[in-house]
Amino acid sequence: MFSETKRGKVITETFPQANRIEKDTSITGDIVSATDIRIDGRVEGNIKSSGRIVIGKDGIINGKIECVNADIEGRFTGELNVAEQLSLKTSAFIQGEVVAGKLSVEPGATFNASCTMKGGDVKLLEEEKSGQGKSGKTA
């Protein structure tokens, strides 16, 4: 009915594997990837991904990250730019500057960063009171 080759090929195409930097691996330099990246080692440099970046419990990154989504359990120091969802797990340690579409922080995570949230219609309180918001409507 189905051969092993066909089944393996379908699974590979349906679920592409993420790039992995394993524990006890250290990289100095920039990384650019069109797919997801999981980091359990150490990176000194910039990382850019068109997918998700996962920093495992043993992962340590010093530099700049640009990605669509990020899940962080390890340590990050630097500039973090996440287009959509940033999730900080209990063991996460973040220090630096963060720009994210959405932010999720579990209790116990350390977040020592300036944070800017993307998107949304931000109105100043004075504009809202005077009716000068974008819609011109008052609540």
mmCIF file with all atom_site columns, C-alpha atoms in Angstrom:
data_model
loop_
_atom_site.group_PDB
_atom_site.id
_atom_site.type_symbol
_atom_site.label_atom_id
_atom_site.label_alt_id
_atom_site.label_comp_id
_atom_site.label_asym_id
_atom_site.label_entity_id
_atom_site.label_seq_id
_atom_site.pdbx_PDB_ins_code
_atom_site.Cartn_x
_atom_site.Cartn_y
_atom_site.Cartn_z
_atom_site.occupancy
_atom_site.B_iso_or_equiv
_atom_site.pdbx_formal_charge
_atom_site.auth_seq_id
_atom_site.auth_comp_id
_atom_site.auth_asym_id
_atom_site.auth_atom_id
_atom_site.pdbx_PDB_model_num
ATOM 1   C CA . MET A 1 1   ? 0.000   0.000  0.000  1.00 0.00 ? 1   MET A CA 1
ATOM 2   C CA . PHE A 1 2   ? 2.481   2.700  1.162  1.00 0.00 ? 2   PHE A CA 1
ATOM 3   C CA . SER A 1 3   ? 6.191   2.206  0.994  1.00 0.00 ? 3   SER A CA 1
ATOM 4   C CA . GLU A 1 4   ? 8.525   3.498  3.714  1.00 0.00 ? 4   GLU A CA 1
ATOM 5   C CA . THR A 1 5   ? 10.081  5.928  1.249  1.00 0.00 ? 5   THR A CA 1
ATOM 6   C CA . LYS A 1 6   ? 6.791   7.581  0.374  1.00 0.00 ? 6   LYS A CA 1
ATOM 7   C CA . ARG A 1 7   ? 5.674   7.833  3.993  1.00 0.00 ? 7   ARG A CA 1
ATOM 8   C CA . GLY A 1 8   ? 9.023   9.298  5.061  1.00 0.00 ? 8   GLY A CA 1
ATOM 9   C CA . LYS A 1 9   ? 8.934   11.829 2.246  1.00 0.00 ? 9   LYS A CA 1
ATOM 10  C CA . VAL A 1 10  ? 5.426   12.994 3.110  1.00 0.00 ? 10  VAL A CA 1
ATOM 11  C CA . ILE A 1 11  ? 6.334   13.438 6.768  1.00 0.00 ? 11  ILE A CA 1
ATOM 12  C CA . THR A 1 12  ? 9.496   15.356 5.893  1.00 0.00 ? 12  THR A CA 1
ATOM 13  C CA . GLU A 1 13  ? 7.652   17.711 3.553  1.00 0.00 ? 13  GLU A CA 1
ATOM 14  C CA . THR A 1 14  ? 4.749   18.205 5.951  1.00 0.00 ? 14  THR A CA 1
ATOM 15  C CA . PHE A 1 15  ? 6.908   18.758 9.048  1.00 0.00 ? 15  PHE A CA 1
ATOM 16  C CA . PRO A 1 16  ? 10.199  20.409 8.073  1.00 0.00 ? 16  PRO A CA 1
ATOM 17  C CA . GLN A 1 17  ? 12.821  20.033 10.793 1.00 0.00 ? 17  GLN A CA 1
ATOM 18  C CA . ALA A 1 18  ? 14.125  23.021 12.658 1.00 0.00 ? 18  ALA A CA 1
ATOM 19  C CA . ASN A 1 19  ? 17.785  23.956 12.730 1.00 0.00 ? 19  ASN A CA 1
ATOM 20  C CA . ARG A 1 20  ? 19.361  22.987 16.058 1.00 0.00 ? 20  ARG A CA 1
ATOM 21  C CA . ILE A 1 21  ? 22.315  24.302 17.990 1.00 0.00 ? 21  ILE A CA 1
ATOM 22  C CA . GLU A 1 22  ? 22.903  21.660 20.634 1.00 0.00 ? 22  GLU A CA 1
ATOM 23  C CA . LYS A 1 23  ? 24.073  22.041 24.226 1.00 0.00 ? 23  LYS A CA 1
ATOM 24  C CA . ASP A 1 24  ? 27.873  22.412 24.553 1.00 0.00 ? 24  ASP A CA 1
ATOM 25  C CA . THR A 1 25  ? 28.005  24.085 21.107 1.00 0.00 ? 25  THR A CA 1
ATOM 26  C CA . SER A 1 26  ? 29.221  27.678 20.854 1.00 0.00 ? 26  SER A CA 1
ATOM 27  C CA . ILE A 1 27  ? 28.845  29.898 17.785 1.00 0.00 ? 27  ILE A CA 1
ATOM 28  C CA . THR A 1 28  ? 30.266  33.375 17.250 1.00 0.00 ? 28  THR A CA 1
ATOM 29  C CA . GLY A 1 29  ? 28.799  35.177 14.244 1.00 0.00 ? 29  GLY A CA 1
ATOM 30  C CA . ASP A 1 30  ? 25.505  35.796 12.491 1.00 0.00 ? 30  ASP A CA 1
ATOM 31  C CA . ILE A 1 31  ? 22.860  33.186 11.661 1.00 0.00 ? 31  ILE A CA 1
ATOM 32  C CA . VAL A 1 32  ? 20.189  33.634 8.967  1.00 0.00 ? 32  VAL A CA 1
ATOM 33  C CA . SER A 1 33  ? 17.508  30.983 8.443  1.00 0.00 ? 33  SER A CA 1
ATOM 34  C CA . ALA A 1 34  ? 14.259  30.646 6.498  1.00 0.00 ? 34  ALA A CA 1
ATOM 35  C CA . THR A 1 35  ? 13.042  27.985 8.968  1.00 0.00 ? 35  THR A CA 1
ATOM 36  C CA . ASP A 1 36  ? 12.685  27.528 12.720 1.00 0.00 ? 36  ASP A CA 1
ATOM 37  C CA . ILE A 1 37  ? 15.757  27.441 14.959 1.00 0.00 ? 37  ILE A CA 1
ATOM 38  C CA . ARG A 1 38  ? 16.193  25.786 18.360 1.00 0.00 ? 38  ARG A CA 1
ATOM 39  C CA . ILE A 1 39  ? 19.172  26.905 20.436 1.00 0.00 ? 39  ILE A CA 1
ATOM 40  C CA . ASP A 1 40  ? 20.358  24.886 23.418 1.00 0.00 ? 40  ASP A CA 1
ATOM 41  C CA . GLY A 1 41  ? 23.975  26.069 23.129 1.00 0.00 ? 41  GLY A CA 1
ATOM 42  C CA . ARG A 1 42  ? 25.611  29.500 23.151 1.00 0.00 ? 42  ARG A CA 1
ATOM 43  C CA . VAL A 1 43  ? 25.443  32.150 20.391 1.00 0.00 ? 43  VAL A CA 1
ATOM 44  C CA . GLU A 1 44  ? 27.364  35.436 20.342 1.00 0.00 ? 44  GLU A CA 1
ATOM 45  C CA . GLY A 1 45  ? 25.955  37.385 17.401 1.00 0.00 ? 45  GLY A CA 1
ATOM 46  C CA . ASN A 1 46  ? 22.822  38.158 15.445 1.00 0.00 ? 46  ASN A CA 1
ATOM 47  C CA . ILE A 1 47  ? 20.085  35.681 14.523 1.00 0.00 ? 47  ILE A CA 1
ATOM 48  C CA . LYS A 1 48  ? 17.449  36.300 11.863 1.00 0.00 ? 48  LYS A CA 1
ATOM 49  C CA . SER A 1 49  ? 14.714  33.771 11.094 1.00 0.00 ? 49  SER A CA 1
ATOM 50  C CA . SER A 1 50  ? 11.562  33.783 8.978  1.00 0.00 ? 50  SER A CA 1
ATOM 51  C CA . GLY A 1 51  ? 10.101  31.322 11.481 1.00 0.00 ? 51  GLY A CA 1
ATOM 52  C CA . ARG A 1 52  ? 10.165  30.584 15.202 1.00 0.00 ? 52  ARG A CA 1
ATOM 53  C CA . ILE A 1 53  ? 13.225  30.809 17.427 1.00 0.00 ? 53  ILE A CA 1
ATOM 54  C CA . VAL A 1 54  ? 13.283  28.636 20.536 1.00 0.00 ? 54  VAL A CA 1
ATOM 55  C CA . ILE A 1 55  ? 15.918  29.215 23.204 1.00 0.00 ? 55  ILE A CA 1
ATOM 56  C CA . GLY A 1 56  ? 16.037  26.098 25.402 1.00 0.00 ? 56  GLY A CA 1
ATOM 57  C CA . LYS A 1 57  ? 16.803  26.069 29.146 1.00 0.00 ? 57  LYS A CA 1
ATOM 58  C CA . ASP A 1 58  ? 20.538  25.727 28.478 1.00 0.00 ? 58  ASP A CA 1
ATOM 59  C CA . GLY A 1 59  ? 20.550  28.281 25.634 1.00 0.00 ? 59  GLY A CA 1
ATOM 60  C CA . ILE A 1 60  ? 22.471  31.546 26.037 1.00 0.00 ? 60  ILE A CA 1
ATOM 61  C CA . ILE A 1 61  ? 22.340  34.301 23.417 1.00 0.00 ? 61  ILE A CA 1
ATOM 62  C CA . ASN A 1 62  ? 24.104  37.660 23.406 1.00 0.00 ? 62  ASN A CA 1
ATOM 63  C CA . GLY A 1 63  ? 23.223  39.781 20.384 1.00 0.00 ? 63  GLY A CA 1
ATOM 64  C CA . LYS A 1 64  ? 20.224  40.674 18.271 1.00 0.00 ? 64  LYS A CA 1
ATOM 65  C CA . ILE A 1 65  ? 17.296  38.449 17.275 1.00 0.00 ? 65  ILE A CA 1
ATOM 66  C CA . GLU A 1 66  ? 14.734  39.120 14.542 1.00 0.00 ? 66  GLU A CA 1
ATOM 67  C CA . CYS A 1 67  ? 12.003  36.520 14.024 1.00 0.00 ? 67  CYS A CA 1
ATOM 68  C CA . VAL A 1 68  ? 8.281   35.911 13.584 1.00 0.00 ? 68  VAL A CA 1
ATOM 69  C CA . ASN A 1 69  ? 7.697   34.036 16.884 1.00 0.00 ? 69  ASN A CA 1
ATOM 70  C CA . ALA A 1 70  ? 9.936   33.212 19.848 1.00 0.00 ? 70  ALA A CA 1
ATOM 71  C CA . ASP A 1 71  ? 9.760   30.882 22.856 1.00 0.00 ? 71  ASP A CA 1
ATOM 72  C CA . ILE A 1 72  ? 12.423  31.531 25.474 1.00 0.00 ? 72  ILE A CA 1
ATOM 73  C CA . GLU A 1 73  ? 13.380  29.273 28.381 1.00 0.00 ? 73  GLU A CA 1
ATOM 74  C CA . GLY A 1 74  ? 17.072  30.221 28.554 1.00 0.00 ? 74  GLY A CA 1
ATOM 75  C CA . ARG A 1 75  ? 19.051  33.477 28.716 1.00 0.00 ? 75  ARG A CA 1
ATOM 76  C CA . PHE A 1 76  ? 18.962  36.347 26.231 1.00 0.00 ? 76  PHE A CA 1
ATOM 77  C CA . THR A 1 77  ? 20.840  39.645 26.417 1.00 0.00 ? 77  THR A CA 1
ATOM 78  C CA . GLY A 1 78  ? 20.512  42.236 23.656 1.00 0.00 ? 78  GLY A CA 1
ATOM 79  C CA . GLU A 1 79  ? 17.892  43.423 21.196 1.00 0.00 ? 79  GLU A CA 1
ATOM 80  C CA . LEU A 1 80  ? 14.873  41.206 20.498 1.00 0.00 ? 80  LEU A CA 1
ATOM 81  C CA . ASN A 1 81  ? 12.428  41.965 17.664 1.00 0.00 ? 81  ASN A CA 1
ATOM 82  C CA . VAL A 1 82  ? 9.496   39.525 17.393 1.00 0.00 ? 82  VAL A CA 1
ATOM 83  C CA . ALA A 1 83  ? 6.864   40.257 14.738 1.00 0.00 ? 83  ALA A CA 1
ATOM 84  C CA . GLU A 1 84  ? 4.102   38.195 16.350 1.00 0.00 ? 84  GLU A CA 1
ATOM 85  C CA . GLN A 1 85  ? 4.213   36.194 19.632 1.00 0.00 ? 85  GLN A CA 1
ATOM 86  C CA . LEU A 1 86  ? 6.979   36.262 22.265 1.00 0.00 ? 86  LEU A CA 1
ATOM 87  C CA . SER A 1 87  ? 6.551   33.641 25.014 1.00 0.00 ? 87  SER A CA 1
ATOM 88  C CA . LEU A 1 88  ? 8.755   33.746 28.100 1.00 0.00 ? 88  LEU A CA 1
ATOM 89  C CA . LYS A 1 89  ? 8.753   30.512 30.089 1.00 0.00 ? 89  LYS A CA 1
ATOM 90  C CA . THR A 1 90  ? 9.354   30.245 33.848 1.00 0.00 ? 90  THR A CA 1
ATOM 91  C CA . SER A 1 91  ? 13.130  29.788 33.507 1.00 0.00 ? 91  SER A CA 1
ATOM 92  C CA . ALA A 1 92  ? 13.605  32.645 30.986 1.00 0.00 ? 92  ALA A CA 1
ATOM 93  C CA . PHE A 1 93  ? 16.012  35.527 31.663 1.00 0.00 ? 93  PHE A CA 1
ATOM 94  C CA . ILE A 1 94  ? 15.722  38.538 29.323 1.00 0.00 ? 94  ILE A CA 1
ATOM 95  C CA . GLN A 1 95  ? 17.820  41.685 29.480 1.00 0.00 ? 95  GLN A CA 1
ATOM 96  C CA . GLY A 1 96  ? 17.907  44.501 26.907 1.00 0.00 ? 96  GLY A CA 1
ATOM 97  C CA . GLU A 1 97  ? 15.353  45.886 24.463 1.00 0.00 ? 97  GLU A CA 1
ATOM 98  C CA . VAL A 1 98  ? 12.245  44.049 23.263 1.00 0.00 ? 98  VAL A CA 1
ATOM 99  C CA . VAL A 1 99  ? 9.780   44.819 20.466 1.00 0.00 ? 99  VAL A CA 1
ATOM 100 C CA . ALA A 1 100 ? 6.930   42.314 20.102 1.00 0.00 ? 100 ALA A CA 1
ATOM 101 C CA . GLY A 1 101 ? 3.451   41.979 18.644 1.00 0.00 ? 101 GLY A CA 1
ATOM 102 C CA . LYS A 1 102 ? 2.170   39.979 21.640 1.00 0.00 ? 102 LYS A CA 1
ATOM 103 C CA . LEU A 1 103 ? 3.897   39.108 24.906 1.00 0.00 ? 103 LEU A CA 1
ATOM 104 C CA . SER A 1 104 ? 3.260   36.148 27.198 1.00 0.00 ? 104 SER A CA 1
ATOM 105 C CA . VAL A 1 105 ? 5.223   35.918 30.462 1.00 0.00 ? 105 VAL A CA 1
ATOM 106 C CA . GLU A 1 106 ? 4.955   32.920 32.793 1.00 0.00 ? 106 GLU A CA 1
ATOM 107 C CA . PRO A 1 107 ? 5.357   33.496 36.551 1.00 0.00 ? 107 PRO A CA 1
ATOM 108 C CA . GLY A 1 108 ? 9.022   33.191 37.532 1.00 0.00 ? 108 GLY A CA 1
ATOM 109 C CA . ALA A 1 109 ? 10.464  34.556 34.279 1.00 0.00 ? 109 ALA A CA 1
ATOM 110 C CA . THR A 1 110 ? 12.973  37.408 34.659 1.00 0.00 ? 110 THR A CA 1
ATOM 111 C CA . PHE A 1 111 ? 12.223  40.319 32.311 1.00 0.00 ? 111 PHE A CA 1
ATOM 112 C CA . ASN A 1 112 ? 14.680  43.222 32.689 1.00 0.00 ? 112 ASN A CA 1
ATOM 113 C CA . ALA A 1 113 ? 14.046  44.989 29.405 1.00 0.00 ? 113 ALA A CA 1
ATOM 114 C CA . SER A 1 114 ? 12.438  48.004 27.854 1.00 0.00 ? 114 SER A CA 1
ATOM 115 C CA . CYS A 1 115 ? 9.466   46.730 25.884 1.00 0.00 ? 115 CYS A CA 1
ATOM 116 C CA . THR A 1 116 ? 7.561   48.196 22.953 1.00 0.00 ? 116 THR A CA 1
ATOM 117 C CA . MET A 1 117 ? 4.396   46.503 21.729 1.00 0.00 ? 117 MET A CA 1
ATOM 118 C CA . LYS A 1 118 ? 3.714   46.581 17.981 1.00 0.00 ? 118 LYS A CA 1
ATOM 119 C CA . GLY A 1 119 ? 0.333   47.051 16.389 1.00 0.00 ? 119 GLY A CA 1
ATOM 120 C CA . GLY A 1 120 ? -2.896  48.055 17.976 1.00 0.00 ? 120 GLY A CA 1
ATOM 121 C CA . ASP A 1 121 ? -4.463  51.463 17.892 1.00 0.00 ? 121 ASP A CA 1
ATOM 122 C CA . VAL A 1 122 ? -2.800  53.410 20.677 1.00 0.00 ? 122 VAL A CA 1
ATOM 123 C CA . LYS A 1 123 ? -4.568  56.587 21.727 1.00 0.00 ? 123 LYS A CA 1
ATOM 124 C CA . LEU A 1 124 ? -3.336  59.157 24.170 1.00 0.00 ? 124 LEU A CA 1
ATOM 125 C CA . LEU A 1 125 ? -5.708  59.676 27.086 1.00 0.00 ? 125 LEU A CA 1
ATOM 126 C CA . GLU A 1 126 ? -5.991  63.401 26.268 1.00 0.00 ? 126 GLU A CA 1
ATOM 127 C CA . GLU A 1 127 ? -7.015  62.634 22.662 1.00 0.00 ? 127 GLU A CA 1
ATOM 128 C CA . GLU A 1 128 ? -9.659  60.194 23.843 1.00 0.00 ? 128 GLU A CA 1
ATOM 129 C CA . LYS A 1 129 ? -11.139 62.722 26.281 1.00 0.00 ? 129 LYS A CA 1
ATOM 130 C CA . SER A 1 130 ? -11.314 65.464 23.658 1.00 0.00 ? 130 SER A CA 1
ATOM 131 C CA . GLY A 1 131 ? -12.733 63.125 21.013 1.00 0.00 ? 131 GLY A CA 1
ATOM 132 C CA . GLN A 1 132 ? -9.736  63.483 18.705 1.00 0.00 ? 132 GLN A CA 1
ATOM 133 C CA . GLY A 1 133 ? -8.989  59.745 18.490 1.00 0.00 ? 133 GLY A CA 1
ATOM 134 C CA . LYS A 1 134 ? -8.679  58.201 15.045 1.00 0.00 ? 134 LYS A CA 1
ATOM 135 C CA . SER A 1 135 ? -12.351 57.220 14.918 1.00 0.00 ? 135 SER A CA 1
ATOM 136 C CA . GLY A 1 136 ? -13.538 60.517 16.356 1.00 0.00 ? 136 GLY A CA 1
ATOM 137 C CA . LYS A 1 137 ? -15.921 58.594 18.652 1.00 0.00 ? 137 LYS A CA 1
ATOM 138 C CA . THR A 1 138 ? -15.963 58.824 22.415 1.00 0.00 ? 138 THR A CA 1
ATOM 139 C CA . ALA A 1 139 ? -16.641 55.933 24.736 1.00 0.00 ? 139 ALA A CA 1
#
